[in-house]
C-alpha positions as a printed NumPy array, in Angstrom:
array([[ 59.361, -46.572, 102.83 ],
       [ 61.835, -45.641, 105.576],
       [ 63.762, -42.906, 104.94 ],
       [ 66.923, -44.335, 103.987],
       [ 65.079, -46.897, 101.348],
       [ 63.191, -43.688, 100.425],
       [ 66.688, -42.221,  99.417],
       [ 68.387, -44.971,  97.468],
       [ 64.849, -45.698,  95.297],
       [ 64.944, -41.619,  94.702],
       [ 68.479, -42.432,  93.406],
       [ 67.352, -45.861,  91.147],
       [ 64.482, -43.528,  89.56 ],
       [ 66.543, -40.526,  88.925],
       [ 69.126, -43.544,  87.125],
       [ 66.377, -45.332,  85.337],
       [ 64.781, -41.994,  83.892],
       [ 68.204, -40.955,  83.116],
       [ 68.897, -43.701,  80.965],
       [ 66.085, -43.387,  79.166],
       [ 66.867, -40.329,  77.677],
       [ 64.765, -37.938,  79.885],
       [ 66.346, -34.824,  81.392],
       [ 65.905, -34.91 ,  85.478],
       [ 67.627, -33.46 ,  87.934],
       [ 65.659, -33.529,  90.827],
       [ 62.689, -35.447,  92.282],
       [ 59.452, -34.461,  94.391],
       [ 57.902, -36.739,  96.874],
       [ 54.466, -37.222,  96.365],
       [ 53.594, -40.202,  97.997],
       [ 55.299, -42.25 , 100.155],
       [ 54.147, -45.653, 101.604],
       [ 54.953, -49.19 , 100.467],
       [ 55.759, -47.636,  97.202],
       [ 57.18 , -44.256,  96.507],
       [ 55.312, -41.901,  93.942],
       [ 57.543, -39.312,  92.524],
       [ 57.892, -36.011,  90.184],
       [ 60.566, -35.56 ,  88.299],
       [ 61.928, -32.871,  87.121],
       [ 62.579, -30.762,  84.591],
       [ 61.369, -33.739,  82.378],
       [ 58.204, -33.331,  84.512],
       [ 57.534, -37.201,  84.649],
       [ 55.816, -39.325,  87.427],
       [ 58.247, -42.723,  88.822],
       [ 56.39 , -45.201,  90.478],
       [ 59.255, -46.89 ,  92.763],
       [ 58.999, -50.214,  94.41 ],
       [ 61.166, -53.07 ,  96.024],
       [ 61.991, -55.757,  93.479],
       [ 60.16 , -58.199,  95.489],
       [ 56.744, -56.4  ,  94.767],
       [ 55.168, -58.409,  92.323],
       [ 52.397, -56.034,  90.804],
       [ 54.939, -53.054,  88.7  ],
       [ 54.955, -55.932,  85.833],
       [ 50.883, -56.638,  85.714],
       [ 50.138, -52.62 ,  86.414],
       [ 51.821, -51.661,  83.528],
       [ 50.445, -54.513,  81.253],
       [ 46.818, -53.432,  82.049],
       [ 47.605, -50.034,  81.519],
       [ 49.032, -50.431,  78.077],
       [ 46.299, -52.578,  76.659],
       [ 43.461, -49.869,  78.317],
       [ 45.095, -47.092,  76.611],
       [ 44.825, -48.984,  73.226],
       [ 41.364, -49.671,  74.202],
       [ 40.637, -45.872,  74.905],
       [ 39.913, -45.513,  78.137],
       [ 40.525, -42.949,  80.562],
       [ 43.655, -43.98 ,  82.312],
       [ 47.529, -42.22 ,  82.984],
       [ 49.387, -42.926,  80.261],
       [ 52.809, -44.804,  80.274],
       [ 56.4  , -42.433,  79.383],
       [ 57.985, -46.297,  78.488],
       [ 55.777, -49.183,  78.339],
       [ 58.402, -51.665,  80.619],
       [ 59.459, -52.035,  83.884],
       [ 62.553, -50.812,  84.654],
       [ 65.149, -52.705,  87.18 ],
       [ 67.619, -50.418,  88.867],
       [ 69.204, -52.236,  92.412],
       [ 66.484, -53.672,  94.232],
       [ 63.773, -51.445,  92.651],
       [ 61.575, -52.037,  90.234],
       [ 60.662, -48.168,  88.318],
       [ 57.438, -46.808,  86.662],
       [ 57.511, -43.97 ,  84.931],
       [ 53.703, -41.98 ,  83.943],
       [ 52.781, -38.931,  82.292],
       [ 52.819, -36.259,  84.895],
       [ 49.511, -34.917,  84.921],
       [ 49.144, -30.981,  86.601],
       [ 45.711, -31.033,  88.279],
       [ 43.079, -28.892,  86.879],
       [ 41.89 , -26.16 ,  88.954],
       [ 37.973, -27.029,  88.638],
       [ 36.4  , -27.947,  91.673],
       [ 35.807, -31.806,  92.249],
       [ 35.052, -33.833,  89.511],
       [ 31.052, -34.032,  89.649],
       [ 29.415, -37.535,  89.959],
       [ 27.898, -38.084,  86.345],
       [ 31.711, -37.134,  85.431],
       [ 33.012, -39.176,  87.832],
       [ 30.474, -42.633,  86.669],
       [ 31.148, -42.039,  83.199],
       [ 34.483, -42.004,  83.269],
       [ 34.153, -45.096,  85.125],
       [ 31.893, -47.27 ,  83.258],
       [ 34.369, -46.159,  80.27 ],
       [ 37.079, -47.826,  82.296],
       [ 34.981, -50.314,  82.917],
       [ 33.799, -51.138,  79.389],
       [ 37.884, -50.773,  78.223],
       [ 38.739, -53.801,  81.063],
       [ 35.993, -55.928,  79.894],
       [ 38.506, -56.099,  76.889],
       [ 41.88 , -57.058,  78.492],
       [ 42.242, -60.925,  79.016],
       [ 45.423, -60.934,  81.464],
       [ 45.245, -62.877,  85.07 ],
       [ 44.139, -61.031,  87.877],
       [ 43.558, -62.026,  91.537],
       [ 39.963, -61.921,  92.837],
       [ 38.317, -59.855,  95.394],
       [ 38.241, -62.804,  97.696],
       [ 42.091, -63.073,  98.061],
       [ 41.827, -59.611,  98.873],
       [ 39.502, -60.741, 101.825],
       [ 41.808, -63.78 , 102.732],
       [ 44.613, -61.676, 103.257],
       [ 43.008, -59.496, 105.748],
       [ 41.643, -62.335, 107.064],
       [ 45.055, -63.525, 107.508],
       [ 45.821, -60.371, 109.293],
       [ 43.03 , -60.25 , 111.621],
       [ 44.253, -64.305, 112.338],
       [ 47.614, -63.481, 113.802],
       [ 47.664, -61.718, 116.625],
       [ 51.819, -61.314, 115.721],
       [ 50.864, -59.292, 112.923],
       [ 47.908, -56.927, 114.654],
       [ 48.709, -57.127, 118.73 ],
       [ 46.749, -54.391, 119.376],
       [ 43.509, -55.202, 118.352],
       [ 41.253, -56.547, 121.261],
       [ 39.931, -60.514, 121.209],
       [ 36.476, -59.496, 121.087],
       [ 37.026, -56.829, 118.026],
       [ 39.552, -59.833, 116.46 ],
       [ 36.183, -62.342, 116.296],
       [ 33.989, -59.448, 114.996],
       [ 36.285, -58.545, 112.305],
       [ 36.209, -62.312, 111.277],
       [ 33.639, -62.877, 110.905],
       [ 32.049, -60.263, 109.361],
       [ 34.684, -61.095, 106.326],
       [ 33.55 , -63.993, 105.95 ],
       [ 29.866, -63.176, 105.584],
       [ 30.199, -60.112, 103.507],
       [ 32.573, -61.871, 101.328],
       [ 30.043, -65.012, 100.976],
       [ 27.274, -62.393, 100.325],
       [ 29.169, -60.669,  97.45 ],
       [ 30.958, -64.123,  95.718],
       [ 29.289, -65.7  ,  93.025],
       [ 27.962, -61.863,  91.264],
       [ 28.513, -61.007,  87.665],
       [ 31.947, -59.828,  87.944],
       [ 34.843, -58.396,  85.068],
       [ 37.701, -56.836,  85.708],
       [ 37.758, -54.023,  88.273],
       [ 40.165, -50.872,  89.095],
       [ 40.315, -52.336,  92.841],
       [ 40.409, -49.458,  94.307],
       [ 38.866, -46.152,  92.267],
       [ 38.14 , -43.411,  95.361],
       [ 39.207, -40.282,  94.383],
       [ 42.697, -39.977,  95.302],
       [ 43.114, -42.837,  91.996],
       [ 41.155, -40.244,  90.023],
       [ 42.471, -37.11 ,  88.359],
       [ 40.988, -33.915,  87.546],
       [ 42.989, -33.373,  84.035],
       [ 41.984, -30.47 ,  81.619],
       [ 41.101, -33.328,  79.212],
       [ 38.825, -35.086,  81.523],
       [ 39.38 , -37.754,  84.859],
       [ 41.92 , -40.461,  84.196],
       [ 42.359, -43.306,  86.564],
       [ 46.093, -44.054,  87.746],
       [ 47.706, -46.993,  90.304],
       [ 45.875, -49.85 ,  89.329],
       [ 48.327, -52.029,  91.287],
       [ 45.025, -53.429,  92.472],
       [ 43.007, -54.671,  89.847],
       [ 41.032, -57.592,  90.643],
       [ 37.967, -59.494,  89.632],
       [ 34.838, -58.714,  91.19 ],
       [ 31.186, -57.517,  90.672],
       [ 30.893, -53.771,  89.476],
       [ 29.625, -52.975,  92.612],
       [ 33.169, -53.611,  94.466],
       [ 34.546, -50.574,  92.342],
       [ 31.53 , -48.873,  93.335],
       [ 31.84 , -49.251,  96.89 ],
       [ 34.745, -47.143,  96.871],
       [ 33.642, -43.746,  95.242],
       [ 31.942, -41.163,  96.087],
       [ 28.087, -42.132,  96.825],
       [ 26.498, -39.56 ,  94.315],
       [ 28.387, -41.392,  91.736],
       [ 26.254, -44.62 ,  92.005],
       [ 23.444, -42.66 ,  90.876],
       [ 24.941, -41.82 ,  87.864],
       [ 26.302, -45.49 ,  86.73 ],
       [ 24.117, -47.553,  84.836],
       [ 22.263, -50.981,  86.132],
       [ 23.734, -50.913,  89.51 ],
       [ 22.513, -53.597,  92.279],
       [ 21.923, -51.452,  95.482],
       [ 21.465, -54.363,  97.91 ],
       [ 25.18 , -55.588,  96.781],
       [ 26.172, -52.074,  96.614],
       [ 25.412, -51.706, 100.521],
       [ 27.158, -54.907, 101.004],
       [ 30.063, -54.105,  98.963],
       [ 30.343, -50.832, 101.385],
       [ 30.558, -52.541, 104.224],
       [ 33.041, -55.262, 103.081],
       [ 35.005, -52.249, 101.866],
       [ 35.337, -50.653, 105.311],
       [ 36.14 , -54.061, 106.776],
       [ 39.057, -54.365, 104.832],
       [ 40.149, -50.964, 105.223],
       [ 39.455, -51.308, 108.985],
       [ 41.694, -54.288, 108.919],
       [ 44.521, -52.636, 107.473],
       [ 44.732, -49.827, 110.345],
       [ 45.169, -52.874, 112.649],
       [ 48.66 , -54.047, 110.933],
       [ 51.325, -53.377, 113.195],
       [ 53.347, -51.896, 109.94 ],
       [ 50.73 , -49.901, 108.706],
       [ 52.284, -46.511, 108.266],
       [ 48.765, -44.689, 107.285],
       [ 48.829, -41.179, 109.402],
       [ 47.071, -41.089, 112.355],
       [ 46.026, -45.198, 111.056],
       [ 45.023, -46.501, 115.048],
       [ 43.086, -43.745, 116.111],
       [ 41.017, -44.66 , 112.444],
       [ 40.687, -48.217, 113.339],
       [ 39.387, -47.937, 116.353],
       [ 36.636, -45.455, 114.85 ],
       [ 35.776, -47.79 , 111.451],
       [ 35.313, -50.375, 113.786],
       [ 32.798, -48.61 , 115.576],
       [ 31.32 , -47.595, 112.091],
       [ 31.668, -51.046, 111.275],
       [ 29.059, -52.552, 113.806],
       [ 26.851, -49.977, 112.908],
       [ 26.539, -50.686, 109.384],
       [ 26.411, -54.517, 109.539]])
């Protein structure tokens, strides 16, 4: 968010969290990009803050709720709503303080996964698909409006390298996935990992989840296709490579990255 968005949602969480009878007096930045992650303080609670017109708060916090009655390893919700406050809509999440263990080892890391894994198998909600995941970048890599700097010839490589990854990974066993579990979604707590943001569950093969943690952890995650694995990889850094191209992507140092997955890119397909 732009700074001056940045202040009035710090303003709408510190209202919201207010109201509902926590004591906070302050707020940390944590995060800041299309959505701003915050601590606050003393109450020592998490606020997820986004525009109103973000659709996900509402289906984030329903999947949440039902895999925490399930049991499995996710951040747990302070109030199980979203809250409204201006033109913000407000998470709030058990702060959790990081433990001070090294990185959380790859057997840990599966486990905790397939747990997650096993817990989403249960929740019956509507969730996109991987492949509108893929049509939106494709969408992006379409409209030269949207991503002006990216040269013709890298525009018609991205393309259509989409599309064949995505054909090569559609029609899979697939459940419900986490969307995005890399490590920054993954937390070290003294009572094991939890996963947090899953803004962006999806539907997909188990591999697609895969494809975004660390590699040891593959080896530690039971029946896993390796062939769609590898493929999943590469469609992953496609679509990451796409977003660096966005002319509003505000990821640090985000151009310099594209121009480098791209080169990683044609090497791995």
């Amino acid at each position: 968010m732009h700074e001056s968005a940045a202040r009035r949602a710090t303003r709408a969480a510190l209202s919201v969290a207010s109201a509902a009878g926590l004591t906070v007096h302050d707020a940390t930045t944590l995060h800041n990009s299309n959505k701003l992650t915050l601590r606050l303080q003393p109450c020592d609670v998490l606020a997820r803050v986004a525009p109103a017109a973000d659709q996900s708060a509402q289906l984030e916090v329903d999947i949440a709720r039902r895999l925490s009655e399930a049991g499995s390893p996710v951040a747990a919700l302070i109030t199980p709503e979203v809250l409204v406050r201006d033109d913000f809509v407000i998470t709030l999440w058990t702060y959790y303080e990081q433990a001070s263990a090294p990185a959380i080892p790859p057997a840990g890391y599966a486990g905790a996964l397939d747990r997650l894994h096993a817990g989403m198998r249960q929740v019956d909600l509507p969730t996109p698909h991987f492949t509108d995941r893929v049509a939106a970048a494709r969408t992006l890599v379409a409209d030269p409006t949207r991503t002006p700097r990216l040269p013709d010839a890298d525009r018609a490589f991205l393309a259509a390298t989409l599309d064949r990854l995505s054909r090569a990974v559609s029609g899979r066993p697939e459940q419900l996935l986490h969307g995005e579990p890399h490590p920054g979604n993954v937390l070290a707590t003294p009572a094991g990992p939890v996963f947090i943001d899953f803004e962006t569950c999806c539907r997909g093969p188990i591999e697609f989840d895969l494809a975004h943690a660390p590699g040891e952890v593959a080896r530690h995650y039971p029946g896993v296709d390796h062939d769609l694995l590898r493929t999943c990889r590469s469609l992953m850094l496609a679509l990451i490579t796409t977003w660096r191209w966005d002319r509003n992507d505000q990821f640090p140092d985000g151009h310099r990255l594209g121009v480098a997955w791209l080169d990683d890119l044609r090497r791995t397909v």
